[in-house]
Structures are given as C-alpha cells and as structure tokens.
mmCIF file with all atom_site columns, C-alpha atoms in Angstrom:
data_model
loop_
_atom_site.group_PDB
_atom_site.id
_atom_site.type_symbol
_atom_site.label_atom_id
_atom_site.label_alt_id
_atom_site.label_comp_id
_atom_site.label_asym_id
_atom_site.label_entity_id
_atom_site.label_seq_id
_atom_site.pdbx_PDB_ins_code
_atom_site.Cartn_x
_atom_site.Cartn_y
_atom_site.Cartn_z
_atom_site.occupancy
_atom_site.B_iso_or_equiv
_atom_site.pdbx_formal_charge
_atom_site.auth_seq_id
_atom_site.auth_comp_id
_atom_site.auth_asym_id
_atom_site.auth_atom_id
_atom_site.pdbx_PDB_model_num
ATOM 1   C CA . UNK A 1 1   ? 4.772   36.352  3.114   1.00 0.00 ? 191 UNK A CA 1
ATOM 2   C CA . UNK A 1 2   ? 1.781   35.468  4.594   1.00 0.00 ? 192 UNK A CA 1
ATOM 3   C CA . UNK A 1 3   ? -0.030  34.548  1.858   1.00 0.00 ? 193 UNK A CA 1
ATOM 4   C CA . UNK A 1 4   ? 3.014   32.931  0.173   1.00 0.00 ? 194 UNK A CA 1
ATOM 5   C CA . UNK A 1 5   ? 3.005   30.350  3.699   1.00 0.00 ? 195 UNK A CA 1
ATOM 6   C CA . UNK A 1 6   ? -0.471  29.931  3.144   1.00 0.00 ? 196 UNK A CA 1
ATOM 7   C CA . UNK A 1 7   ? 0.043   28.479  -0.680  1.00 0.00 ? 197 UNK A CA 1
ATOM 8   C CA . UNK A 1 8   ? 2.763   26.221  0.348   1.00 0.00 ? 198 UNK A CA 1
ATOM 9   C CA . UNK A 1 9   ? 0.827   24.619  3.096   1.00 0.00 ? 199 UNK A CA 1
ATOM 10  C CA . UNK A 1 10  ? -1.632  24.358  0.531   1.00 0.00 ? 200 UNK A CA 1
ATOM 11  C CA . UNK A 1 11  ? 0.540   23.758  -2.361  1.00 0.00 ? 201 UNK A CA 1
ATOM 12  C CA . UNK A 1 12  ? 2.431   20.188  -0.621  1.00 0.00 ? 202 UNK A CA 1
ATOM 13  C CA . UNK A 1 13  ? -1.294  18.622  2.429   1.00 0.00 ? 203 UNK A CA 1
ATOM 14  C CA . UNK A 1 14  ? -2.912  19.179  -2.360  1.00 0.00 ? 204 UNK A CA 1
ATOM 15  C CA . UNK A 1 15  ? 0.813   16.934  -2.777  1.00 0.00 ? 205 UNK A CA 1
ATOM 16  C CA . UNK A 1 16  ? 0.237   14.372  0.156   1.00 0.00 ? 206 UNK A CA 1
ATOM 17  C CA . UNK A 1 17  ? -4.177  14.297  -0.637  1.00 0.00 ? 207 UNK A CA 1
ATOM 18  C CA . UNK A 1 18  ? -4.146  14.287  -3.604  1.00 0.00 ? 208 UNK A CA 1
ATOM 19  C CA . UNK A 1 19  ? -3.255  10.776  -4.435  1.00 0.00 ? 209 UNK A CA 1
ATOM 20  C CA . UNK A 1 20  ? -5.497  9.117   -1.900  1.00 0.00 ? 210 UNK A CA 1
ATOM 21  C CA . UNK A 1 21  ? -8.068  11.028  -3.835  1.00 0.00 ? 211 UNK A CA 1
ATOM 22  C CA . UNK A 1 22  ? -7.340  9.811   -7.192  1.00 0.00 ? 212 UNK A CA 1
ATOM 23  C CA . UNK A 1 23  ? -6.866  6.156   -5.867  1.00 0.00 ? 213 UNK A CA 1
ATOM 24  C CA . UNK A 1 24  ? -10.389 6.345   -3.672  1.00 0.00 ? 214 UNK A CA 1
ATOM 25  C CA . UNK A 1 25  ? -12.062 7.850   -7.171  1.00 0.00 ? 215 UNK A CA 1
ATOM 26  C CA . UNK A 1 26  ? -10.465 5.141   -9.878  1.00 0.00 ? 216 UNK A CA 1
ATOM 27  C CA . UNK A 1 27  ? -11.719 2.219   -6.868  1.00 0.00 ? 217 UNK A CA 1
ATOM 28  C CA . UNK A 1 28  ? -15.420 3.337   -6.869  1.00 0.00 ? 218 UNK A CA 1
ATOM 29  C CA . UNK A 1 29  ? -15.271 4.690   -10.781 1.00 0.00 ? 219 UNK A CA 1
ATOM 30  C CA . UNK A 1 30  ? -14.815 1.061   -11.212 1.00 0.00 ? 220 UNK A CA 1
ATOM 31  C CA . UNK A 1 31  ? -16.849 -0.521  -8.836  1.00 0.00 ? 221 UNK A CA 1
ATOM 32  C CA . UNK A 1 32  ? -20.317 -1.210  -10.229 1.00 0.00 ? 222 UNK A CA 1
ATOM 33  C CA . UNK A 1 33  ? -21.873 -5.214  -10.492 1.00 0.00 ? 223 UNK A CA 1
ATOM 34  C CA . UNK A 1 34  ? -20.704 -6.128  -13.662 1.00 0.00 ? 224 UNK A CA 1
ATOM 35  C CA . UNK A 1 35  ? -23.735 -8.144  -14.545 1.00 0.00 ? 225 UNK A CA 1
ATOM 36  C CA . UNK A 1 36  ? -22.308 -10.188 -17.657 1.00 0.00 ? 226 UNK A CA 1
ATOM 37  C CA . UNK A 1 37  ? -18.933 -11.103 -15.615 1.00 0.00 ? 227 UNK A CA 1
ATOM 38  C CA . UNK A 1 38  ? -18.853 -14.815 -14.283 1.00 0.00 ? 228 UNK A CA 1
ATOM 39  C CA . UNK A 1 39  ? -18.437 -14.707 -11.178 1.00 0.00 ? 229 UNK A CA 1
ATOM 40  C CA . UNK A 1 40  ? -16.726 -11.942 -8.584  1.00 0.00 ? 230 UNK A CA 1
ATOM 41  C CA . UNK A 1 41  ? -13.611 -11.119 -7.098  1.00 0.00 ? 231 UNK A CA 1
ATOM 42  C CA . UNK A 1 42  ? -13.533 -13.539 -4.832  1.00 0.00 ? 232 UNK A CA 1
ATOM 43  C CA . UNK A 1 43  ? -13.948 -16.637 -7.147  1.00 0.00 ? 233 UNK A CA 1
ATOM 44  C CA . UNK A 1 44  ? -11.817 -14.759 -9.698  1.00 0.00 ? 234 UNK A CA 1
ATOM 45  C CA . UNK A 1 45  ? -8.286  -14.828 -7.469  1.00 0.00 ? 235 UNK A CA 1
ATOM 46  C CA . UNK A 1 46  ? -9.766  -18.271 -6.279  1.00 0.00 ? 236 UNK A CA 1
ATOM 47  C CA . UNK A 1 47  ? -9.707  -19.417 -9.991  1.00 0.00 ? 237 UNK A CA 1
ATOM 48  C CA . UNK A 1 48  ? -6.022  -17.649 -9.555  1.00 0.00 ? 238 UNK A CA 1
ATOM 49  C CA . UNK A 1 49  ? -4.481  -19.265 -7.042  1.00 0.00 ? 239 UNK A CA 1
ATOM 50  C CA . UNK A 1 50  ? -5.414  -23.091 -8.439  1.00 0.00 ? 240 UNK A CA 1
ATOM 51  C CA . UNK A 1 51  ? -5.078  -22.642 -11.667 1.00 0.00 ? 241 UNK A CA 1
ATOM 52  C CA . UNK A 1 52  ? -0.901  -21.103 -10.748 1.00 0.00 ? 242 UNK A CA 1
ATOM 53  C CA . UNK A 1 53  ? -1.097  -23.858 -8.536  1.00 0.00 ? 243 UNK A CA 1
ATOM 54  C CA . UNK A 1 54  ? -0.153  -22.012 -5.564  1.00 0.00 ? 244 UNK A CA 1
ATOM 55  C CA . UNK A 1 55  ? -0.052  -24.475 -3.355  1.00 0.00 ? 245 UNK A CA 1
ATOM 56  C CA . UNK A 1 56  ? -1.945  -23.431 0.003   1.00 0.00 ? 246 UNK A CA 1
ATOM 57  C CA . UNK A 1 57  ? -3.084  -20.606 -1.052  1.00 0.00 ? 247 UNK A CA 1
ATOM 58  C CA . UNK A 1 58  ? -5.975  -19.353 0.870   1.00 0.00 ? 248 UNK A CA 1
ATOM 59  C CA . UNK A 1 59  ? -8.344  -16.565 -0.423  1.00 0.00 ? 249 UNK A CA 1
ATOM 60  C CA . UNK A 1 60  ? -10.561 -14.627 2.610   1.00 0.00 ? 250 UNK A CA 1
ATOM 61  C CA . UNK A 1 61  ? -12.907 -11.673 2.799   1.00 0.00 ? 251 UNK A CA 1
ATOM 62  C CA . UNK A 1 62  ? -11.704 -8.853  4.909   1.00 0.00 ? 252 UNK A CA 1
ATOM 63  C CA . UNK A 1 63  ? -11.974 -6.113  6.322   1.00 0.00 ? 253 UNK A CA 1
ATOM 64  C CA . UNK A 1 64  ? -8.232  -4.598  6.812   1.00 0.00 ? 254 UNK A CA 1
ATOM 65  C CA . UNK A 1 65  ? -8.750  -3.485  3.381   1.00 0.00 ? 255 UNK A CA 1
ATOM 66  C CA . UNK A 1 66  ? -6.390  -6.333  0.300   1.00 0.00 ? 256 UNK A CA 1
ATOM 67  C CA . UNK A 1 67  ? -3.396  -7.216  0.786   1.00 0.00 ? 257 UNK A CA 1
ATOM 68  C CA . UNK A 1 68  ? -1.424  -10.448 0.702   1.00 0.00 ? 258 UNK A CA 1
ATOM 69  C CA . UNK A 1 69  ? -0.175  -11.818 3.261   1.00 0.00 ? 259 UNK A CA 1
ATOM 70  C CA . UNK A 1 70  ? 3.134   -13.851 2.478   1.00 0.00 ? 260 UNK A CA 1
ATOM 71  C CA . UNK A 1 71  ? 3.394   -15.366 5.817   1.00 0.00 ? 261 UNK A CA 1
ATOM 72  C CA . UNK A 1 72  ? -0.395  -17.546 6.309   1.00 0.00 ? 262 UNK A CA 1
ATOM 73  C CA . UNK A 1 73  ? -0.220  -17.423 2.897   1.00 0.00 ? 263 UNK A CA 1
ATOM 74  C CA . UNK A 1 74  ? -3.393  -16.066 2.556   1.00 0.00 ? 264 UNK A CA 1
ATOM 75  C CA . UNK A 1 75  ? -4.373  -13.061 -0.265  1.00 0.00 ? 265 UNK A CA 1
ATOM 76  C CA . UNK A 1 76  ? -7.009  -10.905 1.638   1.00 0.00 ? 266 UNK A CA 1
ATOM 77  C CA . UNK A 1 77  ? -9.480  -9.194  0.118   1.00 0.00 ? 267 UNK A CA 1
ATOM 78  C CA . UNK A 1 78  ? -12.198 -6.352  1.108   1.00 0.00 ? 268 UNK A CA 1
ATOM 79  C CA . UNK A 1 79  ? -15.826 -7.276  0.926   1.00 0.00 ? 269 UNK A CA 1
ATOM 80  C CA . UNK A 1 80  ? -16.628 -5.323  -1.714  1.00 0.00 ? 270 UNK A CA 1
ATOM 81  C CA . UNK A 1 81  ? -14.084 -7.229  -3.985  1.00 0.00 ? 271 UNK A CA 1
ATOM 82  C CA . UNK A 1 82  ? -14.363 -10.228 -2.431  1.00 0.00 ? 272 UNK A CA 1
ATOM 83  C CA . UNK A 1 83  ? -18.685 -10.724 -2.745  1.00 0.00 ? 273 UNK A CA 1
ATOM 84  C CA . UNK A 1 84  ? -18.914 -8.371  -5.437  1.00 0.00 ? 274 UNK A CA 1
ATOM 85  C CA . UNK A 1 85  ? -18.893 -8.744  -10.180 1.00 0.00 ? 275 UNK A CA 1
ATOM 86  C CA . UNK A 1 86  ? -17.110 -5.526  -9.873  1.00 0.00 ? 276 UNK A CA 1
ATOM 87  C CA . UNK A 1 87  ? -14.559 -4.312  -12.163 1.00 0.00 ? 277 UNK A CA 1
ATOM 88  C CA . UNK A 1 88  ? -12.444 -3.141  -9.423  1.00 0.00 ? 278 UNK A CA 1
ATOM 89  C CA . UNK A 1 89  ? -12.483 -6.579  -7.438  1.00 0.00 ? 279 UNK A CA 1
ATOM 90  C CA . UNK A 1 90  ? -11.656 -7.921  -10.715 1.00 0.00 ? 280 UNK A CA 1
ATOM 91  C CA . UNK A 1 91  ? -8.681  -6.113  -10.344 1.00 0.00 ? 281 UNK A CA 1
ATOM 92  C CA . UNK A 1 92  ? -7.074  -5.741  -7.329  1.00 0.00 ? 282 UNK A CA 1
ATOM 93  C CA . UNK A 1 93  ? -7.727  -9.424  -7.291  1.00 0.00 ? 283 UNK A CA 1
ATOM 94  C CA . UNK A 1 94  ? -5.646  -10.443 -9.678  1.00 0.00 ? 284 UNK A CA 1
ATOM 95  C CA . UNK A 1 95  ? -2.713  -7.682  -8.387  1.00 0.00 ? 285 UNK A CA 1
ATOM 96  C CA . UNK A 1 96  ? -2.991  -9.738  -5.335  1.00 0.00 ? 286 UNK A CA 1
ATOM 97  C CA . UNK A 1 97  ? -2.630  -12.985 -6.717  1.00 0.00 ? 287 UNK A CA 1
ATOM 98  C CA . UNK A 1 98  ? 0.524   -11.417 -8.578  1.00 0.00 ? 288 UNK A CA 1
ATOM 99  C CA . UNK A 1 99  ? 1.694   -10.728 -4.672  1.00 0.00 ? 289 UNK A CA 1
ATOM 100 C CA . UNK A 1 100 ? 1.567   -14.026 -4.207  1.00 0.00 ? 290 UNK A CA 1
ATOM 101 C CA . UNK A 1 101 ? 2.984   -15.229 -7.739  1.00 0.00 ? 291 UNK A CA 1
ATOM 102 C CA . UNK A 1 102 ? 6.025   -13.125 -6.560  1.00 0.00 ? 292 UNK A CA 1
ATOM 103 C CA . UNK A 1 103 ? 5.463   -15.117 -3.288  1.00 0.00 ? 293 UNK A CA 1
ATOM 104 C CA . UNK A 1 104 ? 5.773   -18.180 -4.851  1.00 0.00 ? 294 UNK A CA 1
ATOM 105 C CA . UNK A 1 105 ? 9.019   -18.033 -7.004  1.00 0.00 ? 295 UNK A CA 1
ATOM 106 C CA . UNK A 1 106 ? 10.639  -16.433 -4.571  1.00 0.00 ? 296 UNK A CA 1
ATOM 107 C CA . UNK A 1 107 ? 11.646  -13.046 -5.990  1.00 0.00 ? 297 UNK A CA 1
ATOM 108 C CA . UNK A 1 108 ? 13.436  -11.165 -3.642  1.00 0.00 ? 298 UNK A CA 1
ATOM 109 C CA . UNK A 1 109 ? 11.673  -7.433  -4.033  1.00 0.00 ? 299 UNK A CA 1
ATOM 110 C CA . UNK A 1 110 ? 8.663   -8.933  -1.996  1.00 0.00 ? 300 UNK A CA 1
ATOM 111 C CA . UNK A 1 111 ? 11.327  -10.649 0.139   1.00 0.00 ? 301 UNK A CA 1
ATOM 112 C CA . UNK A 1 112 ? 13.020  -7.410  1.578   1.00 0.00 ? 302 UNK A CA 1
ATOM 113 C CA . UNK A 1 113 ? 9.616   -5.802  1.495   1.00 0.00 ? 303 UNK A CA 1
ATOM 114 C CA . UNK A 1 114 ? 8.075   -8.512  4.131   1.00 0.00 ? 304 UNK A CA 1
ATOM 115 C CA . UNK A 1 115 ? 11.493  -7.993  6.288   1.00 0.00 ? 305 UNK A CA 1
ATOM 116 C CA . UNK A 1 116 ? 11.839  -4.290  6.149   1.00 0.00 ? 306 UNK A CA 1
ATOM 117 C CA . UNK A 1 117 ? 8.278   -4.345  7.366   1.00 0.00 ? 307 UNK A CA 1
ATOM 118 C CA . UNK A 1 118 ? 9.041   -6.952  10.020  1.00 0.00 ? 308 UNK A CA 1
ATOM 119 C CA . UNK A 1 119 ? 12.119  -3.812  11.027  1.00 0.00 ? 309 UNK A CA 1
ATOM 120 C CA . UNK A 1 120 ? 9.388   -1.407  10.271  1.00 0.00 ? 310 UNK A CA 1
ATOM 121 C CA . UNK A 1 121 ? 6.879   -2.856  13.339  1.00 0.00 ? 311 UNK A CA 1
ATOM 122 C CA . UNK A 1 122 ? 9.950   -2.426  15.515  1.00 0.00 ? 312 UNK A CA 1
ATOM 123 C CA . UNK A 1 123 ? 11.083  0.925   14.842  1.00 0.00 ? 313 UNK A CA 1
ATOM 124 C CA . UNK A 1 124 ? 8.199   2.602   15.753  1.00 0.00 ? 314 UNK A CA 1
ATOM 125 C CA . UNK A 1 125 ? 7.560   1.355   18.737  1.00 0.00 ? 315 UNK A CA 1
ATOM 126 C CA . UNK A 1 126 ? 10.374  2.231   19.208  1.00 0.00 ? 316 UNK A CA 1
ATOM 127 C CA . UNK A 1 127 ? 9.942   5.440   18.147  1.00 0.00 ? 317 UNK A CA 1
ATOM 128 C CA . UNK A 1 128 ? 6.683   5.983   20.113  1.00 0.00 ? 318 UNK A CA 1
ATOM 129 C CA . UNK A 1 129 ? 9.316   5.298   22.687  1.00 0.00 ? 319 UNK A CA 1
ATOM 130 C CA . UNK A 1 130 ? 11.695  8.130   21.487  1.00 0.00 ? 320 UNK A CA 1
ATOM 131 C CA . UNK A 1 131 ? 9.383   10.587  21.614  1.00 0.00 ? 321 UNK A CA 1
ATOM 132 C CA . UNK A 1 132 ? 7.582   9.781   25.040  1.00 0.00 ? 322 UNK A CA 1
ATOM 133 C CA . UNK A 1 133 ? 10.530  9.196   26.733  1.00 0.00 ? 323 UNK A CA 1
ATOM 134 C CA . UNK A 1 134 ? 12.110  12.592  25.609  1.00 0.00 ? 324 UNK A CA 1
ATOM 135 C CA . UNK A 1 135 ? 10.310  15.607  27.407  1.00 0.00 ? 325 UNK A CA 1
ATOM 136 C CA . UNK A 1 136 ? 10.192  13.587  30.459  1.00 0.00 ? 326 UNK A CA 1
ATOM 137 C CA . UNK A 1 137 ? 14.470  12.787  30.565  1.00 0.00 ? 327 UNK A CA 1
ATOM 138 C CA . UNK A 1 138 ? 14.743  16.958  29.680  1.00 0.00 ? 328 UNK A CA 1
ATOM 139 C CA . UNK A 1 139 ? 13.115  17.484  32.618  1.00 0.00 ? 329 UNK A CA 1
ATOM 140 C CA . UNK A 1 140 ? 15.419  14.494  34.924  1.00 0.00 ? 330 UNK A CA 1
ATOM 141 C CA . UNK A 1 141 ? 18.837  16.585  33.038  1.00 0.00 ? 331 UNK A CA 1
ATOM 142 C CA . UNK A 1 142 ? 17.818  19.419  33.415  1.00 0.00 ? 332 UNK A CA 1
ATOM 143 C CA . UNK A 1 143 ? 18.697  20.619  29.020  1.00 0.00 ? 333 UNK A CA 1
ATOM 144 C CA . UNK A 1 144 ? 16.698  20.334  26.406  1.00 0.00 ? 334 UNK A CA 1
ATOM 145 C CA . UNK A 1 145 ? 19.786  19.626  24.353  1.00 0.00 ? 335 UNK A CA 1
ATOM 146 C CA . UNK A 1 146 ? 18.106  15.892  25.979  1.00 0.00 ? 336 UNK A CA 1
ATOM 147 C CA . UNK A 1 147 ? 15.062  15.834  24.417  1.00 0.00 ? 337 UNK A CA 1
ATOM 148 C CA . UNK A 1 148 ? 16.377  17.171  20.885  1.00 0.00 ? 338 UNK A CA 1
ATOM 149 C CA . UNK A 1 149 ? 18.983  13.951  21.472  1.00 0.00 ? 339 UNK A CA 1
ATOM 150 C CA . UNK A 1 150 ? 15.981  12.541  21.942  1.00 0.00 ? 340 UNK A CA 1
ATOM 151 C CA . UNK A 1 151 ? 13.191  13.559  19.500  1.00 0.00 ? 341 UNK A CA 1
ATOM 152 C CA . UNK A 1 152 ? 16.382  13.009  16.470  1.00 0.00 ? 342 UNK A CA 1
ATOM 153 C CA . UNK A 1 153 ? 16.470  9.131   17.042  1.00 0.00 ? 343 UNK A CA 1
ATOM 154 C CA . UNK A 1 154 ? 13.196  8.827   17.388  1.00 0.00 ? 344 UNK A CA 1
ATOM 155 C CA . UNK A 1 155 ? 12.567  10.555  14.001  1.00 0.00 ? 345 UNK A CA 1
ATOM 156 C CA . UNK A 1 156 ? 15.695  8.671   12.366  1.00 0.00 ? 346 UNK A CA 1
ATOM 157 C CA . UNK A 1 157 ? 13.367  5.680   14.001  1.00 0.00 ? 347 UNK A CA 1
ATOM 158 C CA . UNK A 1 158 ? 11.192  6.439   12.146  1.00 0.00 ? 348 UNK A CA 1
ATOM 159 C CA . UNK A 1 159 ? 11.773  6.460   9.047   1.00 0.00 ? 349 UNK A CA 1
ATOM 160 C CA . UNK A 1 160 ? 12.469  3.238   8.188   1.00 0.00 ? 350 UNK A CA 1
ATOM 161 C CA . UNK A 1 161 ? 8.661   3.178   7.507   1.00 0.00 ? 351 UNK A CA 1
ATOM 162 C CA . UNK A 1 162 ? 9.306   5.426   4.294   1.00 0.00 ? 352 UNK A CA 1
ATOM 163 C CA . UNK A 1 163 ? 12.738  3.856   3.364   1.00 0.00 ? 353 UNK A CA 1
ATOM 164 C CA . UNK A 1 164 ? 9.744   0.521   3.217   1.00 0.00 ? 354 UNK A CA 1
ATOM 165 C CA . UNK A 1 165 ? 6.912   2.575   0.989   1.00 0.00 ? 355 UNK A CA 1
ATOM 166 C CA . UNK A 1 166 ? 10.098  3.056   -0.998  1.00 0.00 ? 356 UNK A CA 1
ATOM 167 C CA . UNK A 1 167 ? 11.543  -0.679  -1.414  1.00 0.00 ? 357 UNK A CA 1
ATOM 168 C CA . UNK A 1 168 ? 7.261   -1.759  -1.739  1.00 0.00 ? 358 UNK A CA 1
ATOM 169 C CA . UNK A 1 169 ? 6.651   0.466   -5.052  1.00 0.00 ? 359 UNK A CA 1
ATOM 170 C CA . UNK A 1 170 ? 8.661   -1.132  -7.960  1.00 0.00 ? 360 UNK A CA 1
ATOM 171 C CA . UNK A 1 171 ? 7.274   -4.385  -5.844  1.00 0.00 ? 361 UNK A CA 1
ATOM 172 C CA . UNK A 1 172 ? 3.032   -3.349  -5.871  1.00 0.00 ? 362 UNK A CA 1
ATOM 173 C CA . UNK A 1 173 ? 3.723   -2.218  -10.028 1.00 0.00 ? 363 UNK A CA 1
ATOM 174 C CA . UNK A 1 174 ? 5.487   -5.976  -10.833 1.00 0.00 ? 364 UNK A CA 1
ATOM 175 C CA . UNK A 1 175 ? 2.408   -7.205  -9.156  1.00 0.00 ? 365 UNK A CA 1
ATOM 176 C CA . UNK A 1 176 ? 0.058   -4.908  -11.198 1.00 0.00 ? 366 UNK A CA 1
ATOM 177 C CA . UNK A 1 177 ? 1.495   -4.921  -14.536 1.00 0.00 ? 367 UNK A CA 1
ATOM 178 C CA . UNK A 1 178 ? 4.042   -7.390  -14.760 1.00 0.00 ? 368 UNK A CA 1
ATOM 179 C CA . UNK A 1 179 ? 1.444   -9.904  -13.080 1.00 0.00 ? 369 UNK A CA 1
ATOM 180 C CA . UNK A 1 180 ? -2.180  -9.361  -13.207 1.00 0.00 ? 370 UNK A CA 1
ATOM 181 C CA . UNK A 1 181 ? -2.778  -6.849  -16.513 1.00 0.00 ? 371 UNK A CA 1
ATOM 182 C CA . UNK A 1 182 ? -0.856  -9.776  -18.423 1.00 0.00 ? 372 UNK A CA 1
ATOM 183 C CA . UNK A 1 183 ? -2.684  -12.837 -16.916 1.00 0.00 ? 373 UNK A CA 1
ATOM 184 C CA . UNK A 1 184 ? -5.886  -10.269 -17.453 1.00 0.00 ? 374 UNK A CA 1
ATOM 185 C CA . UNK A 1 185 ? -5.848  -9.374  -21.362 1.00 0.00 ? 375 UNK A CA 1
ATOM 186 C CA . UNK A 1 186 ? -4.193  -12.710 -22.746 1.00 0.00 ? 376 UNK A CA 1
ATOM 187 C CA . UNK A 1 187 ? -6.087  -14.598 -19.962 1.00 0.00 ? 377 UNK A CA 1
ATOM 188 C CA . UNK A 1 188 ? -9.119  -13.453 -21.816 1.00 0.00 ? 378 UNK A CA 1
ATOM 189 C CA . UNK A 1 189 ? -11.038 -12.617 -18.387 1.00 0.00 ? 379 UNK A CA 1
ATOM 190 C CA . UNK A 1 190 ? -11.580 -8.966  -20.187 1.00 0.00 ? 380 UNK A CA 1
ATOM 191 C CA . UNK A 1 191 ? -12.802 -7.956  -22.828 1.00 0.00 ? 381 UNK A CA 1
ATOM 192 C CA . UNK A 1 192 ? -10.880 -5.125  -24.938 1.00 0.00 ? 382 UNK A CA 1
ATOM 193 C CA . UNK A 1 193 ? -12.904 -2.458  -23.587 1.00 0.00 ? 383 UNK A CA 1
ATOM 194 C CA . UNK A 1 194 ? -12.384 -3.152  -20.080 1.00 0.00 ? 384 UNK A CA 1
ATOM 195 C CA . UNK A 1 195 ? -8.656  -3.053  -20.385 1.00 0.00 ? 385 UNK A CA 1
ATOM 196 C CA . UNK A 1 196 ? -8.104  0.481   -20.159 1.00 0.00 ? 386 UNK A CA 1
ATOM 197 C CA . UNK A 1 197 ? -10.350 0.401   -16.967 1.00 0.00 ? 387 UNK A CA 1
ATOM 198 C CA . UNK A 1 198 ? -8.508  -2.238  -15.927 1.00 0.00 ? 388 UNK A CA 1
ATOM 199 C CA . UNK A 1 199 ? -5.335  -0.191  -16.178 1.00 0.00 ? 389 UNK A CA 1
ATOM 200 C CA . UNK A 1 200 ? -6.881  2.443   -14.034 1.00 0.00 ? 390 UNK A CA 1
ATOM 201 C CA . UNK A 1 201 ? -7.104  0.150   -11.315 1.00 0.00 ? 391 UNK A CA 1
ATOM 202 C CA . UNK A 1 202 ? -4.390  -1.841  -10.984 1.00 0.00 ? 392 UNK A CA 1
ATOM 203 C CA . UNK A 1 203 ? -2.195  1.504   -11.425 1.00 0.00 ? 393 UNK A CA 1
ATOM 204 C CA . UNK A 1 204 ? -4.382  2.763   -8.266  1.00 0.00 ? 394 UNK A CA 1
ATOM 205 C CA . UNK A 1 205 ? -3.449  -0.722  -6.249  1.00 0.00 ? 395 UNK A CA 1
ATOM 206 C CA . UNK A 1 206 ? -0.301  0.218   -6.750  1.00 0.00 ? 396 UNK A CA 1
ATOM 207 C CA . UNK A 1 207 ? -0.634  3.837   -5.355  1.00 0.00 ? 397 UNK A CA 1
ATOM 208 C CA . UNK A 1 208 ? -2.492  3.209   -2.606  1.00 0.00 ? 398 UNK A CA 1
ATOM 209 C CA . UNK A 1 209 ? 1.832   2.965   -0.886  1.00 0.00 ? 399 UNK A CA 1
ATOM 210 C CA . UNK A 1 210 ? 2.200   6.150   -2.787  1.00 0.00 ? 400 UNK A CA 1
ATOM 211 C CA . UNK A 1 211 ? -0.279  7.542   -1.323  1.00 0.00 ? 401 UNK A CA 1
ATOM 212 C CA . UNK A 1 212 ? 1.586   6.094   2.317   1.00 0.00 ? 402 UNK A CA 1
ATOM 213 C CA . UNK A 1 213 ? 4.773   7.047   1.580   1.00 0.00 ? 403 UNK A CA 1
ATOM 214 C CA . UNK A 1 214 ? 4.402   10.276  1.201   1.00 0.00 ? 404 UNK A CA 1
ATOM 215 C CA . UNK A 1 215 ? 2.039   10.523  4.403   1.00 0.00 ? 405 UNK A CA 1
ATOM 216 C CA . UNK A 1 216 ? 4.835   8.742   5.931   1.00 0.00 ? 406 UNK A CA 1
ATOM 217 C CA . UNK A 1 217 ? 6.744   11.944  4.994   1.00 0.00 ? 407 UNK A CA 1
ATOM 218 C CA . UNK A 1 218 ? 3.978   14.639  5.894   1.00 0.00 ? 408 UNK A CA 1
ATOM 219 C CA . UNK A 1 219 ? 4.431   13.030  9.406   1.00 0.00 ? 409 UNK A CA 1
ATOM 220 C CA . UNK A 1 220 ? 8.560   12.959  9.950   1.00 0.00 ? 410 UNK A CA 1
ATOM 221 C CA . UNK A 1 221 ? 8.134   16.546  8.392   1.00 0.00 ? 411 UNK A CA 1
ATOM 222 C CA . UNK A 1 222 ? 5.838   17.549  11.355  1.00 0.00 ? 412 UNK A CA 1
ATOM 223 C CA . UNK A 1 223 ? 7.810   16.043  13.738  1.00 0.00 ? 413 UNK A CA 1
ATOM 224 C CA . UNK A 1 224 ? 11.111  18.129  12.280  1.00 0.00 ? 414 UNK A CA 1
ATOM 225 C CA . UNK A 1 225 ? 9.232   21.348  12.559  1.00 0.00 ? 415 UNK A CA 1
ATOM 226 C CA . UNK A 1 226 ? 8.465   20.693  16.349  1.00 0.00 ? 416 UNK A CA 1
ATOM 227 C CA . UNK A 1 227 ? 11.986  20.295  16.356  1.00 0.00 ? 417 UNK A CA 1
ATOM 228 C CA . UNK A 1 228 ? 13.397  24.212  15.029  1.00 0.00 ? 418 UNK A CA 1
#
C-alpha cells in the first residue's frame, strides 16, 4: 500500500510539473539566435502593431514574463524575446500581439478573462484572510467546526483562480493558432522549414496556462488534504 501511495504521489507530481518542464524545454530549444532573421522579437511586435494599425498599443521589455496588458495596452516581452532574434522570440511576439488583436477587435473571451482576473485577485486576498483567521477563530470559539467552515470558504475562493485558468485556455489557443500562426505563415515572416518549430513554440505559449491551472489544482488538493 505504501508503494501504491508513493506511486500515486509521483504520478500527480508528474502530471502537474511535466507541462511546465515541456513548456520551458520547447522555448529553450528554439531560442538560438538566427542571423538570417531581419529583426528581434521586440521589432517584430512593433512591426505587427503598426501593420494591423493597433493604435495606442505599445511594446516594452519586462522582467515579469511575456504578456499583453489590456489595461495599459502594452505588449510586454522578456529581455530574451525582446532583444533576441530567435524563433522563440518571433513566435512569442506574434502570440502576444495576437492578444492585442483580440482586444482591438473586442473579442469576448479576452474581456471575460480580464474580468475574472480582477475577481480572482480579490478572492485570493480574501482567501488568505480566511486561512489566517481560521485557526484564531477556532481557538476563540473552541470548536473545530469554525476552523473547518472558514477553511472551506477559503478553498472555494481559491477555486476562482482555477476557473480563470480554464477560461484562459481557449483565449491562449486563439492567440497562438488563429492569430499568430496564420500571421507568421501567410505573411511570409518565416521560411517553410521554420513553421513546425513556430507551431511548437506557439503551443508551448498557449499551454503555459495549462501548467498554471494544474498548479492551482495541486494547491487546492493540498488544502483539502489538510482539512481531512
């Protein structure tokens, strides 16, 4: 039984962390500099912003990971992707501009995600208060039921974060395969032999949130186990 329990734990950890490993591996695999590329990821993003006339959208370098900020209307790229001229840099730049296109066109998926992100930030803060208050309340009321009730509410609030990640998945897929890949392929930005690599990078960009969703589920499972 102990062996089966250990195997189960290892299997869960593999399911949670394997996507993270694969995403990182795919990005690194295609991160070599390409002297044949005419520009960097940052220049690619700026070019696409101008090509699609995304007025008011800026392009910046960041240390907080590649993303598009709908509130500031800025495409933000990591230093490696902003300054680098690699297949990863170009594909990720096109992916983030894909989000800017979603925003520009008023697509509902991105709008829903942004609303839920705001809600999730609030519920995360409230959940932390519940988890801190639960043991204190249990001591004051001298009943474990109070602690259990508070913790269950906290877990429910953390579940909102999982919901946000689930809503994010189709938004990310659209940015990669309905926006970025056709742009790169039909716009002649990449040679035919680079399309397969770009597709892998774009898949990794979309699956970044799969890894985040699995991590959120693991955190929920830990709290549920504590309560049992």
